[in-house]
Amino acid sequence: MYPPRFAYEAPRSLDEAIGLLRGTADAKVLAGGQSLVPLMKLRFAAPPLVVDINNLPGLDYHRAEQDGTLRIGALCRHADLERSALLTQTQPTMAAAAPLIADPIVRNRGTLVGSLCHADPQGDWASVVLALGGSVVAAGPRGRRAIPLADFVTGPFENVLDPDEIAVEAVIPAARGTRSGGYLKLERRVGDFATVGVAVALETSGGTVQRAGIALTGVGGSTIAAAEAVQALTGRPLTAEGIEQAADLAARAARPRTDHRGSAEYKRHMVRVFVKRLLSRAGADGSRGPAEENAA
Ligand SMILES: Cc1cc2nc3c(=O)[nH]c(=O)nc-3n(C[C@H](O)[C@H](O)[C@H](O)COP(=O)(O)OP(=O)(O)OC[C@H]3O[C@@H](n4cnc5c(N)ncnc54)[C@H](O)[C@@H]3O)c2cc1C
């Protein structure tokens, strides 16, 4: 199918892009186009104007600030993150997820920020950024505002951006200790959306979990933060009992539905398995000191 007629603009400045969004009701931003274009072709979306942000300068970065805060610009592609030495060295949960997003063609164009804006319950980045306590920075006619991801996504395919706002970057806060964790994804075949995905991010210091994040992909109407599981881990050493308890609580937080990808019971079981596996691995990583880590 072809989309209905639409106007197309490719502004060269952020102000111009915001002005265009302001001027036309229901206009849509186009970043990687990997979700928007299929939706338009299927006529699930029919924006009168598409504002292509690919010509905006200086948005293709991902970089760490001196304090360890990570910033990912709106035109940073999945492939940039997949190949990033910075992520391999400092962000185990993100580094694990990047190669699992879709296939190489989609990864070459699609963006992390676009994925957060799209708010697909089966989107992998939302779980990762949620587990890491990240946020989205929006720019609009009234200036900029940072929105924690937990507040940014309001439901399936819904976010809190105003119609004239553009998400300019995602921000991952600096770790409060040694960072460990990962992302596991069950898919029917390579490149598929998640049947179940689990992101775990731990920050450990002196043998105690200072901060934990666990988020679930594809097992509810939107990305799920496993808050009770996180509570069971925080402020304590990571023990085998704690891991079992957190895995059970995370499985209870899941809201899976039986569909062509598997039964609800199977998906819930896989959440438990993945949380246990990721926490056990993270425990092994986090218990090593920085010197041992560098030598590994
Ligand atoms: C075959 C296929 C397989 C896929 N598999 C996976 C997968 O396994 N896991 C996964 O997570 N994703 C998957 N995706 C989705 C892919 O990751 C998309 O790239 C991503 O969801 C959207 O990013 P984008 O940059 O392409 O956004 P676009 O398609 O350009 O935009 C998506 C939506 O977000 C809005 N938007 C985008 N950027 C901004 C911004 N900066 N400010 C405001 N609004 C914005 C757009 O207006 C639109 O509504 C798949 C896609 C395809 C086509």
Tab-separated table of C-alpha atoms and ligand atoms in Angstrom:
chain	number	residue	atom	x	y	z
A	1	MET	CA	0.000	0.000	0.000
A	2	TYR	CA	1.035	3.604	-0.523
A	3	PRO	CA	0.488	6.324	2.069
A	4	PRO	CA	-2.023	9.084	1.377
A	5	ARG	CA	-0.554	12.386	0.128
A	6	PHE	CA	1.521	14.300	2.652
A	7	ALA	CA	3.791	17.335	2.676
A	8	TYR	CA	7.493	16.815	3.394
A	9	GLU	CA	9.990	19.271	4.885
A	10	ALA	CA	13.645	18.735	5.736
A	11	PRO	CA	14.633	21.739	7.883
A	12	ARG	CA	18.277	22.585	8.605
A	13	SER	CA	17.851	23.985	12.115
A	14	LEU	CA	16.063	22.886	15.271
A	15	ASP	CA	14.140	26.172	15.487
A	16	GLU	CA	12.908	25.743	11.934
A	17	ALA	CA	11.817	22.158	12.693
A	18	ILE	CA	9.930	23.256	15.808
A	19	GLY	CA	8.300	26.086	13.815
A	20	LEU	CA	7.088	23.595	11.202
A	21	LEU	CA	5.587	21.331	13.881
A	22	ARG	CA	3.872	24.356	15.412
A	23	GLY	CA	2.375	25.368	12.086
A	24	THR	CA	0.639	22.081	11.170
A	25	ALA	CA	-1.611	20.031	13.429
A	26	ASP	CA	-0.753	16.294	13.543
A	27	ALA	CA	2.615	16.747	11.782
A	28	LYS	CA	5.107	13.928	12.478
A	29	VAL	CA	8.849	13.951	13.047
A	30	LEU	CA	10.817	11.495	10.917
A	31	ALA	CA	14.137	10.245	12.346
A	32	GLY	CA	15.184	6.775	11.104
A	33	GLY	CA	11.753	6.228	9.539
A	34	GLN	CA	11.876	2.522	10.419
A	35	SER	CA	8.601	2.646	12.323
A	36	LEU	CA	6.916	5.743	10.900
A	37	VAL	CA	7.241	4.800	7.214
A	38	PRO	CA	5.751	1.285	7.620
A	39	LEU	CA	2.891	2.802	9.640
A	40	MET	CA	2.241	5.342	6.895
A	41	LYS	CA	2.387	2.696	4.182
A	42	LEU	CA	-0.150	0.614	6.088
A	43	ARG	CA	-2.220	3.800	6.579
A	44	PHE	CA	-2.196	3.405	10.365
A	45	ALA	CA	-0.633	6.889	10.402
A	46	ALA	CA	-1.564	9.635	7.940
A	47	PRO	CA	0.242	12.825	8.968
A	48	PRO	CA	-0.427	15.838	6.711
A	49	LEU	CA	3.234	16.878	7.127
A	50	VAL	CA	6.415	14.883	7.759
A	51	VAL	CA	9.271	16.874	9.302
A	52	ASP	CA	12.487	15.019	8.490
A	53	ILE	CA	15.103	15.873	11.143
A	54	ASN	CA	18.003	14.113	9.397
A	55	ASN	CA	19.506	17.426	8.209
A	56	LEU	CA	19.646	18.918	11.695
A	57	PRO	CA	23.302	19.369	12.611
A	58	GLY	CA	24.992	17.927	15.693
A	59	LEU	CA	22.435	15.324	16.793
A	60	ASP	CA	24.266	12.131	15.798
A	61	TYR	CA	26.420	11.885	18.923
A	62	HIS	CA	26.658	9.591	21.896
A	63	ARG	CA	29.176	10.723	24.463
A	64	ALA	CA	30.019	10.490	28.151
A	65	GLU	CA	30.347	13.634	30.265
A	66	GLN	CA	33.195	13.886	32.748
A	67	ASP	CA	30.974	12.682	35.591
A	68	GLY	CA	29.926	9.601	33.581
A	69	THR	CA	26.527	10.868	32.360
A	70	LEU	CA	25.836	9.420	28.909
A	71	ARG	CA	24.082	11.543	26.252
A	72	ILE	CA	22.638	10.037	23.075
A	73	GLY	CA	21.551	12.457	20.345
A	74	ALA	CA	18.325	12.083	18.354
A	75	LEU	CA	20.223	11.013	15.207
A	76	CYS	CA	22.461	8.435	16.866
A	77	ARG	CA	21.615	5.180	15.054
A	78	HIS	CA	21.223	1.721	16.575
A	79	ALA	CA	24.301	0.716	14.510
A	80	ASP	CA	26.419	3.499	16.098
A	81	LEU	CA	25.567	2.056	19.512
A	82	GLU	CA	26.179	-1.517	18.368
A	83	ARG	CA	29.732	-0.572	17.310
A	84	SER	CA	30.434	1.721	20.262
A	85	ALA	CA	33.587	1.047	22.282
A	86	LEU	CA	32.247	3.511	24.885
A	87	LEU	CA	29.196	1.327	25.514
A	88	THR	CA	31.255	-1.865	25.603
A	89	GLN	CA	33.469	-0.330	28.286
A	90	THR	CA	30.896	1.495	30.405
A	91	GLN	CA	27.320	0.405	29.662
A	92	PRO	CA	26.875	-3.396	29.766
A	93	THR	CA	23.077	-3.302	29.532
A	94	MET	CA	23.095	-1.039	26.465
A	95	ALA	CA	25.964	-2.922	24.828
A	96	ALA	CA	24.053	-6.196	25.228
A	97	ALA	CA	20.844	-4.773	23.722
A	98	ALA	CA	22.234	-2.897	20.698
A	99	PRO	CA	22.973	-5.946	18.476
A	100	LEU	CA	19.562	-7.451	19.309
A	101	ILE	CA	17.507	-4.614	17.800
A	102	ALA	CA	15.910	-5.751	14.532
A	103	ASP	CA	18.343	-6.529	11.678
A	104	PRO	CA	21.403	-4.707	10.269
A	105	ILE	CA	19.366	-2.714	7.715
A	106	VAL	CA	16.999	-1.353	10.362
A	107	ARG	CA	19.906	-0.722	12.739
A	108	ASN	CA	21.656	1.414	10.113
A	109	ARG	CA	18.790	3.937	10.044
A	110	GLY	CA	16.739	3.539	13.230
A	111	THR	CA	17.549	5.687	16.267
A	112	LEU	CA	17.418	5.041	19.998
A	113	VAL	CA	15.537	8.298	20.614
A	114	GLY	CA	13.056	7.455	17.833
A	115	SER	CA	12.478	4.085	19.449
A	116	LEU	CA	11.710	5.750	22.804
A	117	CYS	CA	9.316	8.198	21.093
A	118	HIS	CA	7.587	5.379	19.213
A	119	ALA	CA	6.857	3.692	22.590
A	120	ASP	CA	6.225	0.236	21.164
A	121	PRO	CA	5.674	-2.215	24.079
A	122	GLN	CA	8.015	-4.528	22.145
A	123	GLY	CA	10.705	-1.869	21.682
A	124	ASP	CA	13.940	-2.966	23.312
A	125	TRP	CA	15.503	0.427	24.093
A	126	ALA	CA	12.663	1.593	26.333
A	127	SER	CA	13.335	-1.276	28.761
A	128	VAL	CA	17.059	-0.614	28.723
A	129	VAL	CA	16.705	3.132	29.329
A	130	LEU	CA	14.039	2.533	31.994
A	131	ALA	CA	16.271	0.056	33.840
A	132	LEU	CA	19.118	2.588	33.747
A	133	GLY	CA	16.937	5.389	35.163
A	134	GLY	CA	17.299	7.435	31.970
A	135	SER	CA	15.347	10.378	30.616
A	136	VAL	CA	14.477	12.149	27.377
A	137	VAL	CA	15.226	15.825	26.717
A	138	ALA	CA	12.518	17.574	24.678
A	139	ALA	CA	12.986	20.905	22.875
A	140	GLY	CA	10.050	23.118	21.927
A	141	PRO	CA	8.975	26.734	21.627
A	142	ARG	CA	8.979	27.062	25.426
A	143	GLY	CA	12.559	25.786	25.796
A	144	ARG	CA	13.901	22.431	26.931
A	145	ARG	CA	12.707	19.962	29.561
A	146	ALA	CA	14.044	16.627	30.781
A	147	ILE	CA	11.429	13.896	31.237
A	148	PRO	CA	12.261	10.655	33.115
A	149	LEU	CA	11.482	7.703	30.849
A	150	ALA	CA	9.100	6.357	33.500
A	151	ASP	CA	6.941	9.472	32.830
A	152	PHE	CA	7.731	9.823	29.127
A	153	VAL	CA	5.924	6.727	27.886
A	154	THR	CA	2.242	6.950	28.789
A	155	GLY	CA	0.975	3.812	27.038
A	156	PRO	CA	1.351	1.762	23.898
A	157	PHE	CA	2.643	4.090	21.137
A	158	GLU	CA	2.057	7.153	23.329
A	159	ASN	CA	4.426	9.664	24.852
A	160	VAL	CA	4.086	12.983	26.664
A	161	LEU	CA	5.691	15.168	23.973
A	162	ASP	CA	3.659	18.197	22.974
A	163	PRO	CA	2.849	18.299	19.235
A	164	ASP	CA	5.475	21.040	18.725
A	165	GLU	CA	8.258	19.346	20.724
A	166	ILE	CA	11.171	17.314	19.390
A	167	ALA	CA	13.104	14.825	21.529
A	168	VAL	CA	16.702	15.960	21.088
A	169	GLU	CA	18.527	13.440	23.267
A	170	ALA	CA	18.305	10.608	25.762
A	171	VAL	CA	20.320	10.848	28.980
A	172	ILE	CA	21.630	7.998	31.138
A	173	PRO	CA	22.752	9.147	34.595
A	174	ALA	CA	26.220	8.352	35.936
A	175	ALA	CA	26.523	5.123	37.954
A	176	ARG	CA	26.749	5.165	41.755
A	177	GLY	CA	29.291	2.352	41.826
A	178	THR	CA	30.417	-0.505	39.607
A	179	ARG	CA	27.942	-0.988	36.803
A	180	SER	CA	26.870	-4.481	35.723
A	181	GLY	CA	23.868	-5.995	33.997
A	182	GLY	CA	22.673	-7.011	30.571
A	183	TYR	CA	19.755	-7.544	28.216
A	184	LEU	CA	18.262	-10.881	27.180
A	185	LYS	CA	15.692	-11.272	24.445
A	186	LEU	CA	13.668	-14.270	23.348
A	187	GLU	CA	12.769	-13.956	19.666
A	188	ARG	CA	11.214	-16.402	17.221
A	189	ARG	CA	14.030	-15.784	14.756
A	190	VAL	CA	16.970	-13.408	14.524
A	191	GLY	CA	15.798	-9.836	13.874
A	192	ASP	CA	12.284	-10.348	15.257
A	193	PHE	CA	10.592	-8.261	17.904
A	194	ALA	CA	10.810	-9.639	21.439
A	195	THR	CA	8.557	-12.426	22.635
A	196	VAL	CA	10.096	-11.530	25.999
A	197	GLY	CA	12.914	-9.114	26.771
A	198	VAL	CA	14.506	-8.325	30.139
A	199	ALA	CA	16.889	-5.471	30.961
A	200	VAL	CA	18.847	-5.549	34.222
A	201	ALA	CA	21.100	-2.716	35.404
A	202	LEU	CA	22.914	-2.844	38.740
A	203	GLU	CA	25.209	-0.357	40.456
A	204	THR	CA	27.197	-1.944	43.267
A	205	SER	CA	29.584	-0.474	45.794
A	206	GLY	CA	31.295	-2.212	48.727
A	207	GLY	CA	29.361	-5.388	47.954
A	208	THR	CA	25.996	-3.601	48.296
A	209	VAL	CA	23.531	-2.852	45.516
A	210	GLN	CA	23.281	0.954	45.468
A	211	ARG	CA	20.854	1.120	42.586
A	212	ALA	CA	18.991	-1.513	40.591
A	213	GLY	CA	16.796	-1.381	37.515
A	214	ILE	CA	14.766	-4.215	35.972
A	215	ALA	CA	12.453	-3.601	33.010
A	216	LEU	CA	10.441	-5.958	30.838
A	217	THR	CA	9.781	-5.878	27.078
A	218	GLY	CA	6.797	-7.406	25.282
A	219	VAL	CA	4.941	-8.725	28.325
A	220	GLY	CA	2.391	-5.955	28.834
A	221	GLY	CA	0.593	-3.038	27.219
A	222	SER	CA	3.742	-0.978	27.674
A	223	THR	CA	7.261	-1.411	28.978
A	224	ILE	CA	7.106	-2.588	32.602
A	225	ALA	CA	9.379	-1.470	35.442
A	226	ALA	CA	9.630	-4.332	37.952
A	227	ALA	CA	9.536	-2.025	40.977
A	228	GLU	CA	9.063	-4.642	43.708
A	229	ALA	CA	11.903	-6.755	42.362
A	230	VAL	CA	14.128	-3.671	42.402
A	231	GLN	CA	13.094	-2.890	45.977
A	232	ALA	CA	14.044	-6.415	47.062
A	233	LEU	CA	17.584	-5.897	45.740
A	234	THR	CA	18.411	-2.317	46.702
A	235	GLY	CA	20.585	-1.565	49.749
A	236	ARG	CA	21.585	-5.209	50.214
A	237	PRO	CA	24.326	-7.534	49.047
A	238	LEU	CA	23.348	-9.591	46.032
A	239	THR	CA	22.662	-13.109	47.341
A	240	ALA	CA	21.253	-16.268	45.787
A	241	GLU	CA	18.058	-15.832	47.850
A	242	GLY	CA	17.753	-12.188	46.802
A	243	ILE	CA	18.115	-13.176	43.165
A	244	GLU	CA	15.398	-15.854	43.468
A	245	GLN	CA	13.069	-13.390	45.180
A	246	ALA	CA	13.666	-10.657	42.595
A	247	ALA	CA	13.108	-13.119	39.729
A	248	ASP	CA	9.774	-14.195	41.250
A	249	LEU	CA	8.667	-10.592	41.837
A	250	ALA	CA	9.619	-9.569	38.287
A	251	ALA	CA	7.666	-12.525	36.863
A	252	ARG	CA	4.680	-11.415	38.931
A	253	ALA	CA	4.992	-7.863	37.548
A	254	ALA	CA	4.718	-9.148	33.958
A	255	ARG	CA	1.301	-8.880	32.259
A	256	PRO	CA	1.792	-11.227	29.291
A	257	ARG	CA	-0.954	-12.352	26.935
A	258	THR	CA	-1.168	-15.620	25.074
A	259	ASP	CA	-0.616	-15.040	21.359
A	260	HIS	CA	1.137	-16.501	18.316
A	261	ARG	CA	4.499	-15.981	20.070
A	262	GLY	CA	3.666	-18.154	23.080
A	263	SER	CA	1.407	-18.657	26.070
A	264	ALA	CA	1.193	-16.149	28.899
A	265	GLU	CA	2.507	-18.810	31.265
A	266	TYR	CA	5.555	-19.477	29.076
A	267	LYS	CA	6.359	-15.767	28.764
A	268	ARG	CA	6.093	-15.253	32.534
A	269	HIS	CA	8.375	-18.236	33.051
A	270	MET	CA	10.913	-16.710	30.658
A	271	VAL	CA	10.880	-13.420	32.590
A	272	ARG	CA	11.811	-15.362	35.735
A	273	VAL	CA	14.564	-17.280	33.905
A	274	PHE	CA	16.044	-14.145	32.314
A	275	VAL	CA	16.008	-12.076	35.512
A	276	LYS	CA	17.691	-14.870	37.431
A	277	ARG	CA	20.290	-15.379	34.700
A	278	LEU	CA	21.095	-11.678	34.358
A	279	LEU	CA	21.307	-11.053	38.104
A	280	SER	CA	23.532	-14.102	38.620
A	281	ARG	CA	25.892	-12.870	35.900
A	282	ALA	CA	25.772	-9.315	37.219
A	283	GLY	CA	26.589	-10.603	40.696
A	284	ALA	CA	29.690	-12.309	39.350
A	285	ASP	CA	30.748	-9.119	37.467
A	286	GLY	CA	29.891	-6.693	40.271
A	287	SER	CA	31.763	-8.671	42.936
A	288	ARG	CA	35.040	-8.119	41.089
A	289	GLY	CA	36.986	-4.967	41.878
A	290	PRO	CA	37.843	-2.463	39.123
A	291	ALA	CA	41.421	-3.813	38.836
A	292	GLU	CA	40.167	-7.349	38.250
A	293	GLU	CA	37.610	-6.017	35.782
A	294	ASN	CA	40.274	-4.260	33.726
A	295	ALA	CA	42.400	-7.369	33.684
A	296	ALA	CA	39.505	-9.565	32.507
B	1	LIG	C1	11.629	-5.006	10.222
B	1	LIG	C2	11.741	-4.233	11.507
B	1	LIG	C3	12.119	-4.894	12.649
B	1	LIG	C4	12.242	-4.198	13.848
B	1	LIG	N1	12.624	-4.860	14.972
B	1	LIG	C5	12.798	-4.198	16.121
B	1	LIG	C6	13.252	-4.858	17.295
B	1	LIG	O1	13.535	-6.049	17.293
B	1	LIG	N2	13.371	-4.130	18.434
B	1	LIG	C7	13.096	-2.790	18.465
B	1	LIG	O2	13.244	-2.194	19.523
B	1	LIG	N3	12.689	-2.129	17.373
B	1	LIG	C8	12.539	-2.807	16.204
B	1	LIG	N4	12.124	-2.113	15.092
B	1	LIG	C9	11.829	-0.678	15.199
B	1	LIG	C10	13.112	0.127	14.972
B	1	LIG	O3	13.968	-0.061	16.072
B	1	LIG	C11	12.836	1.629	14.795
B	1	LIG	O4	14.018	2.160	14.307
B	1	LIG	C12	12.482	2.431	16.024
B	1	LIG	O5	11.397	1.917	16.711
B	1	LIG	C13	12.056	3.849	15.661
B	1	LIG	O6	13.180	4.599	15.426
B	1	LIG	P1	13.254	5.523	14.140
B	1	LIG	O7	14.420	6.410	14.355
B	1	LIG	O8	13.249	4.672	12.923
B	1	LIG	O9	11.916	6.394	14.278
B	1	LIG	P2	10.860	6.849	13.189
B	1	LIG	O10	10.284	5.691	12.469
B	1	LIG	O11	11.423	7.949	12.378
B	1	LIG	O12	9.743	7.481	14.170
B	1	LIG	C14	8.974	6.657	15.022
B	1	LIG	C15	7.981	7.538	15.803
B	1	LIG	O13	8.687	8.346	16.748
B	1	LIG	C16	8.558	9.738	16.425
B	1	LIG	N5	9.887	10.331	16.573
B	1	LIG	C17	11.061	9.805	16.128
B	1	LIG	N6	12.092	10.566	16.517
B	1	LIG	C18	11.563	11.606	17.181
B	1	LIG	C19	12.138	12.734	17.839
B	1	LIG	N7	13.452	12.936	17.861
B	1	LIG	N8	11.306	13.607	18.454
B	1	LIG	C20	9.951	13.403	18.436
B	1	LIG	N9	9.361	12.345	17.854
B	1	LIG	C21	10.155	11.449	17.223
B	1	LIG	C22	8.027	9.786	15.001
B	1	LIG	O14	7.247	10.947	14.755
B	1	LIG	C23	7.205	8.520	14.926
B	1	LIG	O15	5.936	8.718	15.511
B	1	LIG	C24	11.980	-2.786	13.874
B	1	LIG	C25	11.607	-2.121	12.705
B	1	LIG	C26	11.491	-2.826	11.522
B	1	LIG	C27	11.097	-2.089	10.267
